PDB file of C-alpha atoms in Angstrom:
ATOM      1  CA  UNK A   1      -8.411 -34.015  43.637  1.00 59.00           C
ATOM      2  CA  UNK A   2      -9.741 -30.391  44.153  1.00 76.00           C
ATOM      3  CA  UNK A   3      -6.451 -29.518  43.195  1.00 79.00           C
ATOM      4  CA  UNK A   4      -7.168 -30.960  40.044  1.00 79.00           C
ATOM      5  CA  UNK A   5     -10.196 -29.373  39.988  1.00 77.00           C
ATOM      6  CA  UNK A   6      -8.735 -25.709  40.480  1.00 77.00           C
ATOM      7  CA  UNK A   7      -6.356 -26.057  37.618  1.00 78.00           C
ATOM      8  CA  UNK A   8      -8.548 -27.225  35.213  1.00 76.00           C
ATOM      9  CA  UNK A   9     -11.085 -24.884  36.375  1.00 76.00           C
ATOM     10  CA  UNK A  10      -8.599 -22.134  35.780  1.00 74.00           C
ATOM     11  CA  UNK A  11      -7.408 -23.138  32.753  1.00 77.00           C
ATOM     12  CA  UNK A  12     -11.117 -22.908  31.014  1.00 78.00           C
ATOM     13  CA  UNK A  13     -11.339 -19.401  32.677  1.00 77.00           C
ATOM     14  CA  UNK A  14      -8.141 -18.512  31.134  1.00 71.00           C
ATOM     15  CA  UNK A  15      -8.743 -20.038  27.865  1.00 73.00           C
ATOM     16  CA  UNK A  16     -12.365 -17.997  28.160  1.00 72.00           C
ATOM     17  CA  UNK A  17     -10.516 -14.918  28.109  1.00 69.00           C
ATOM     18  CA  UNK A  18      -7.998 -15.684  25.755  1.00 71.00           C
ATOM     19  CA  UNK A  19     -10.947 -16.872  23.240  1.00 70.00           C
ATOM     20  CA  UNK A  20     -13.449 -13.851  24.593  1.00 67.00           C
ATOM     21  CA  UNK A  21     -10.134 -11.103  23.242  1.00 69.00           C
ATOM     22  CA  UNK A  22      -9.278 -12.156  20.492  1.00 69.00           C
ATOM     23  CA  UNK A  23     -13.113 -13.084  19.371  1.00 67.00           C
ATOM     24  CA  UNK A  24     -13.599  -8.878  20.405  1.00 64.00           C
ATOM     25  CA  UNK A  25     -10.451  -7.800  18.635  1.00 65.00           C
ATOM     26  CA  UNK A  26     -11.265 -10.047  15.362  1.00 66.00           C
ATOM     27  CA  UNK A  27     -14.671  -8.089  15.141  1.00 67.00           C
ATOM     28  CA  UNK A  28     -14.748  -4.850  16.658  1.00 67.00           C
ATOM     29  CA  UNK A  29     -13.943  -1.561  15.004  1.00 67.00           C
ATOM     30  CA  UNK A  30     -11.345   0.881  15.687  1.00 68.00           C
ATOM     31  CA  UNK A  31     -13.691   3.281  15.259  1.00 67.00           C
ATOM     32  CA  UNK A  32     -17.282   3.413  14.533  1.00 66.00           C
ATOM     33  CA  UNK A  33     -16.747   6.422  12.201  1.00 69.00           C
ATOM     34  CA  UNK A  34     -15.794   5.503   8.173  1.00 75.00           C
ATOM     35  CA  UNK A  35     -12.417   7.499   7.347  1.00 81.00           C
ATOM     36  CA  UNK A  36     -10.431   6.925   4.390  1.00 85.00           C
ATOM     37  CA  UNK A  37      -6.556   7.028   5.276  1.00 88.00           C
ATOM     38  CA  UNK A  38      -4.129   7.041   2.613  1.00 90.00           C
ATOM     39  CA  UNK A  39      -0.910   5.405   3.981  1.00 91.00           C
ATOM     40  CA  UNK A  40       2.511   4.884   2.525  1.00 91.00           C
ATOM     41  CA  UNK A  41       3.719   0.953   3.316  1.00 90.00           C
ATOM     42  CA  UNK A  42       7.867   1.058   1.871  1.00 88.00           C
ATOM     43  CA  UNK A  43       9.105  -1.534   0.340  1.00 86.00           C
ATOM     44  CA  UNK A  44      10.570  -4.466   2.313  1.00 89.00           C
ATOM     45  CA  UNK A  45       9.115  -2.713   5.428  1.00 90.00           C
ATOM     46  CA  UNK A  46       8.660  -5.481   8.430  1.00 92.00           C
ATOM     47  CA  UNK A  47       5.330  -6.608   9.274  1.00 92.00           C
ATOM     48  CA  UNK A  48       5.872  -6.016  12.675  1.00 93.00           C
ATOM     49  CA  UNK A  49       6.761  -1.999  11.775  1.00 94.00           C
ATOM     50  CA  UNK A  50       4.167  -2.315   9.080  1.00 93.00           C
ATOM     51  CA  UNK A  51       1.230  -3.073  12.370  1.00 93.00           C
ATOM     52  CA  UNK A  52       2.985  -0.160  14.534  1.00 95.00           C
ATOM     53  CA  UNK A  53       2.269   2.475  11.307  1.00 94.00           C
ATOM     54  CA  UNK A  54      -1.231   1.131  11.419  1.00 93.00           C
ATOM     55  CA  UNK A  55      -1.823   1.649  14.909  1.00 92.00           C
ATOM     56  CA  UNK A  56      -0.242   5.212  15.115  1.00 92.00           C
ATOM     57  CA  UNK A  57      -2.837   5.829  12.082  1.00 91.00           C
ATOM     58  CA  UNK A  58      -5.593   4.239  13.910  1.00 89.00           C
ATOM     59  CA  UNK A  59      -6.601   1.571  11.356  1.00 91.00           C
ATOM     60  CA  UNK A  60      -5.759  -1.072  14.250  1.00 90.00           C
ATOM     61  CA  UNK A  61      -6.147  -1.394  17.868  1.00 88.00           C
ATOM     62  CA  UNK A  62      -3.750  -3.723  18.924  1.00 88.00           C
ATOM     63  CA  UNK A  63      -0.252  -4.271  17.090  1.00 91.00           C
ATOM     64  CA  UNK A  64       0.357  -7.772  19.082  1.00 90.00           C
ATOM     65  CA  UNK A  65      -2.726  -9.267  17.903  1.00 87.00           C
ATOM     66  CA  UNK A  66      -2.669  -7.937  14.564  1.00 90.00           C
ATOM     67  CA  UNK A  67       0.515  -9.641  13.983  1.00 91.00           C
ATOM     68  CA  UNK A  68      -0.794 -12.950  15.545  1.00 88.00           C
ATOM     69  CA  UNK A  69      -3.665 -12.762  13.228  1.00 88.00           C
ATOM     70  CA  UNK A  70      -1.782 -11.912   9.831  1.00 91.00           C
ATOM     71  CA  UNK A  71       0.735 -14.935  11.302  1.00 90.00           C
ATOM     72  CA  UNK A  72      -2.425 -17.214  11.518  1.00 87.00           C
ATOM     73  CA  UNK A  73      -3.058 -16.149   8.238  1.00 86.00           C
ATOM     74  CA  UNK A  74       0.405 -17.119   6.688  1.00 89.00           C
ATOM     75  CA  UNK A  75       0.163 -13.417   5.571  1.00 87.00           C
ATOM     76  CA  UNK A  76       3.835 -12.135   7.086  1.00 90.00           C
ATOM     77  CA  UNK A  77       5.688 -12.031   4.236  1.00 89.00           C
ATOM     78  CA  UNK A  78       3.174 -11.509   1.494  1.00 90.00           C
ATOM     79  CA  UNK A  79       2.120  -7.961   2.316  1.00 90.00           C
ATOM     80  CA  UNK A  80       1.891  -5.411  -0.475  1.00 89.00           C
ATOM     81  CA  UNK A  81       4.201  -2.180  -0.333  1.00 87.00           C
ATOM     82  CA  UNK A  82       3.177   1.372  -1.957  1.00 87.00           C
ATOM     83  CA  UNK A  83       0.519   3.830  -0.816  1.00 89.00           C
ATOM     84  CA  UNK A  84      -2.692   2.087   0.083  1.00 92.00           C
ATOM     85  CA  UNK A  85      -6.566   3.394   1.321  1.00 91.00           C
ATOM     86  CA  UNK A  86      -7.104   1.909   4.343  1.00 90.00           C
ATOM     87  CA  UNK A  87     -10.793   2.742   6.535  1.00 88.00           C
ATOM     88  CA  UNK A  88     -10.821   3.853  10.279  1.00 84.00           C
ATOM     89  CA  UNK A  89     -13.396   1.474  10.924  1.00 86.00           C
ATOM     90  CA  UNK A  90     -12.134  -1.569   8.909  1.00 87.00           C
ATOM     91  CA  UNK A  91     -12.243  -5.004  11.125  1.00 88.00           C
ATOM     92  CA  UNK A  92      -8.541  -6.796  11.048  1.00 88.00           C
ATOM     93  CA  UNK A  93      -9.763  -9.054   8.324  1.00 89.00           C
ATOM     94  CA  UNK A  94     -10.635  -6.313   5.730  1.00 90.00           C
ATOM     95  CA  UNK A  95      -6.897  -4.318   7.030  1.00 91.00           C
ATOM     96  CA  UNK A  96      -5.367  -7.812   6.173  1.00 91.00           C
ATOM     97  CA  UNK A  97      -7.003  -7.756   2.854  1.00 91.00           C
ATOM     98  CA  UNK A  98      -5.656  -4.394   1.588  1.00 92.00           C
ATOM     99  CA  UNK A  99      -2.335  -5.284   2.890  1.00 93.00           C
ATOM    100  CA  UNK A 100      -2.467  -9.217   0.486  1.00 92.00           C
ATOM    101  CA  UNK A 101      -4.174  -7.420  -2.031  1.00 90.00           C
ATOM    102  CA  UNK A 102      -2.552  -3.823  -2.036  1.00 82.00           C
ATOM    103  CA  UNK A 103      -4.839  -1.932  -4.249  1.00 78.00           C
ATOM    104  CA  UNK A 104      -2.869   1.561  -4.456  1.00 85.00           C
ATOM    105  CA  UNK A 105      -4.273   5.089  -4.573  1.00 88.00           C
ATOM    106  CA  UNK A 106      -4.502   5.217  -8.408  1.00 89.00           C
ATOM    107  CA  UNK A 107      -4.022   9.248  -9.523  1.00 90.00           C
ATOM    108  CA  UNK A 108      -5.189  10.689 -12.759  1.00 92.00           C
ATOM    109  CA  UNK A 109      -2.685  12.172 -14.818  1.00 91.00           C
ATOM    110  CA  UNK A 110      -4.070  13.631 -18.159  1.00 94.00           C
ATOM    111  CA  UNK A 111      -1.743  13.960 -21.385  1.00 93.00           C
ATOM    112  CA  UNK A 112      -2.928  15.669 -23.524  1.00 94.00           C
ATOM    113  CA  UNK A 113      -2.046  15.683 -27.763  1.00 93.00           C
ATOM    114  CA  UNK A 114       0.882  17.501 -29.014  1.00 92.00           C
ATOM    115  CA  UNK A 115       2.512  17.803 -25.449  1.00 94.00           C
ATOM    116  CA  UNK A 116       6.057  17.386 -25.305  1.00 94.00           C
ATOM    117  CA  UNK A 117       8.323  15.932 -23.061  1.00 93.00           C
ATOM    118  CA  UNK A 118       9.073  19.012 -21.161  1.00 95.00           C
ATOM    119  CA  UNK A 119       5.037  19.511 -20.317  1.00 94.00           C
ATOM    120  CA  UNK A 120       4.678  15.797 -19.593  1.00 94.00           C
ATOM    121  CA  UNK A 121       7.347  16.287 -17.062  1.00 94.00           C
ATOM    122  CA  UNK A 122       5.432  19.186 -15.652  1.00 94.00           C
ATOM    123  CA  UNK A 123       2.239  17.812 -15.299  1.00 95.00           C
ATOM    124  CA  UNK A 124       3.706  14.227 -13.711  1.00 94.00           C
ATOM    125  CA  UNK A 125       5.653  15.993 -11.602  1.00 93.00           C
ATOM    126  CA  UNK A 126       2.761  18.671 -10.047  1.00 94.00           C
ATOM    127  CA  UNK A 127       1.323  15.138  -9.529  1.00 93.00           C
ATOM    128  CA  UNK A 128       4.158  14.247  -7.599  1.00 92.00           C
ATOM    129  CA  UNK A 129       4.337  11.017  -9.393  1.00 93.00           C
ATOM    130  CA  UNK A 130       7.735  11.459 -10.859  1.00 93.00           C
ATOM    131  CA  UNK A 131      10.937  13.394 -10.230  1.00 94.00           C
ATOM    132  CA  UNK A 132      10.794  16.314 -13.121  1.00 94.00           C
ATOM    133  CA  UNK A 133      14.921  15.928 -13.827  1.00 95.00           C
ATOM    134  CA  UNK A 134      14.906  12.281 -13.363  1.00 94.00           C
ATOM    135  CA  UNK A 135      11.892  11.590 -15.561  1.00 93.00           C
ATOM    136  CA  UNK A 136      13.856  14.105 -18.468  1.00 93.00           C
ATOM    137  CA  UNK A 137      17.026  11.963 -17.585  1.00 94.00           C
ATOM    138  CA  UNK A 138      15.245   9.275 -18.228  1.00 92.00           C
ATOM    139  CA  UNK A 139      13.712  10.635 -21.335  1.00 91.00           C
ATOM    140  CA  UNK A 140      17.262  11.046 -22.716  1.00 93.00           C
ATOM    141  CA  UNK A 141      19.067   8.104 -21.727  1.00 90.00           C
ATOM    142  CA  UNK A 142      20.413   6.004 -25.011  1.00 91.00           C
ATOM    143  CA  UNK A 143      21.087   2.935 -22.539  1.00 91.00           C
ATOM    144  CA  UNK A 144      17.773   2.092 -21.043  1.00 89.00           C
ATOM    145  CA  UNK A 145      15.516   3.765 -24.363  1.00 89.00           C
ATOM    146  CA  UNK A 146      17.348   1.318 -26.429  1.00 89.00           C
ATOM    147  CA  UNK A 147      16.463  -1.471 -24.267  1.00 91.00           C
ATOM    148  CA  UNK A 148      12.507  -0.572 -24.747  1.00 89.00           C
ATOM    149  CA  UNK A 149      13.111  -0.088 -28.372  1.00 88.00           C
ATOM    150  CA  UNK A 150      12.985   3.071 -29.108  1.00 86.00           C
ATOM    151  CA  UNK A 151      14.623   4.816 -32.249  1.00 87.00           C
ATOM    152  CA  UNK A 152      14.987   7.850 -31.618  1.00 85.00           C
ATOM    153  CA  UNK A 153      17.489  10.207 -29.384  1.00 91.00           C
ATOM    154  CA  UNK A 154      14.715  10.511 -26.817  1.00 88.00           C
ATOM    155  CA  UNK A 155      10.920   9.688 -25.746  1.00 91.00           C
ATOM    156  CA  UNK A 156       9.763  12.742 -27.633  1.00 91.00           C
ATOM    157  CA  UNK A 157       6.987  11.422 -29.637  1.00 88.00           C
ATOM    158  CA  UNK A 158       6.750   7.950 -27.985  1.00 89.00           C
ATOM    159  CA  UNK A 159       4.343   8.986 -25.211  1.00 90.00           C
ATOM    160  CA  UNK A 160       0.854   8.536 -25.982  1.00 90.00           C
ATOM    161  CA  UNK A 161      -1.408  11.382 -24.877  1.00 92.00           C
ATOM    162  CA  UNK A 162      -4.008   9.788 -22.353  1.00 92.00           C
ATOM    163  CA  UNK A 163      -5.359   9.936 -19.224  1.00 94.00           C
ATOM    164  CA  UNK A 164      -3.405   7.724 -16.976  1.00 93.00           C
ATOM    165  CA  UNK A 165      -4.242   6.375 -13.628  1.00 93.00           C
ATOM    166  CA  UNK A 166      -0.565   6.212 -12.052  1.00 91.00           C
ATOM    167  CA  UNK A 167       0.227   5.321  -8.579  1.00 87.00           C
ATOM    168  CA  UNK A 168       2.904   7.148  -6.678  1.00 85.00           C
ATOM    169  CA  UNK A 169       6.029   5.118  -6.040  1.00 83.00           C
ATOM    170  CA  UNK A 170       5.744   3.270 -10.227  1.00 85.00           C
ATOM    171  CA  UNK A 171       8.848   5.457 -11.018  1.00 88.00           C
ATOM    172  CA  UNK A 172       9.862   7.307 -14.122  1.00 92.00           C
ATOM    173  CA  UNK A 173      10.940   4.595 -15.823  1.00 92.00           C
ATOM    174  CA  UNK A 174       7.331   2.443 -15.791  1.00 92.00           C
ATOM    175  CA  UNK A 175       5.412   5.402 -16.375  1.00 93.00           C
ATOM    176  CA  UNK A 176       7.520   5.693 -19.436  1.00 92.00           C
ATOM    177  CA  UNK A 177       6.951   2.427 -20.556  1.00 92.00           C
ATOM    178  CA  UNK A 178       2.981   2.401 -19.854  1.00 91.00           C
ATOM    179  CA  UNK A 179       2.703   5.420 -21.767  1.00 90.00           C
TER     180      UNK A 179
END
C-alpha cells in the first residue's frame, strides 16, 4: 500500500511539473522588450524547421513545445509562407497567429503616370520585389499576356500608375496582373 502511495504521489508531482512548464512557456515572453522581426518563412518549409528559424530569431523559447502547442492546435500544416513581422516579446499564441494568419510585410511601390515599362521595372526592382529582366520577360511574353487578355505586343500601357502595397515573394507575374 505505501507503494501505491509513492507512485501516485509521484505521478501528481510529475504531472505538477509537466502542467507548471508548459502553463510558464504558454505565457511568458521571450523577451520583455517589443522588437519587430521581419522573417522570411519559404514555401512548403516544415513546421518543425519553421520553430528552429523562430528560435534562432528569438521569437520562441522552446522549439519542442512550440511544436506541441501548434500540434494541439491542429495548426501543422496550415502555416502561412512569405515574409512575416513577428514581435520579440510575442507569447506562443500570438507567434501561432501570424504563422495561421500570415499577414506579410506589405511594401509601397509608387507608379507614377506616363511611366513605362522600363521605369516600372526600375522602381520594382530597387524594391527588390521583382527580378528587373524577368519582370521585362514577362512584360514581353505573347504566351502568358494573351492568357490575361491583353492586346497588345507587351504590358506597355496596361499598368495602372498607383501606389501599390506589394509583398516580396508575389512574383512578376501577380504584380503584373494587380496592376
Amino acid at each position: 500500500m505505501k507503494t501505491s502511495i509513492k507512485i501516485s504521489l509521484a505521478i501528481i508531482i510529475v504531472l505538477g511539473l509537466v502542467i507548471s512548464e508548459i502553463y510558464l512557456f504558454k505565457n511568458t515572453r521571450p523577451s520583455p522588450l517589443r522588437e519587430e522581426r521581419i522573417i522570411y518563412i519559404p514555401p512548403q518549409t516544415s513546421f518543425k524547421k519553421v520553430a528552429q528559424l523562430l528560435k534562432r530569431e528569438n521569437i520562441i523559447t522552446n522549439v519542442f513545445y512550440f511544436t506541441l502547442y501548434a500540434r494541439w492546435h491542429g495548426a501543422i500544416t496550415k502555416i502561412k509562407s512569405g515574409e512575416l513581422l513577428f514581435y520579440s516579446n510575442a507569447k506562443p499564441r500570438e507567434v501561432l497567429n501570424i504563422l495561421l494568419e500570415g499577414h506579410p510585410v506589405l511594401y509601397a511601390a509608387v507608379i507614377p503616370e506616363g511611366w513605362n515599362i522600363y521605369e516600372i521595372a526600375d522602381r520594382l526592382s530597387e524594391l527588390q520585389l521583382v527580378d528587373r529582366d524577368g519582370f521585362l520577360k514577362t512584360c514581353f511574353d505573347k504566351e502568358w499576356l494573351t492568357k490575361i487578355n491583353v492586346k497588345g505586343p507587351s504590358c506597355e500601357g496596361y499598368l495602372f500608375p498607383e501606389t501599390y502595397q506589394f509583398s516580396k515573394y508575389l512574383g512578376e507575374q501577380k504584380i503584373i496582373q494587380v496592376m
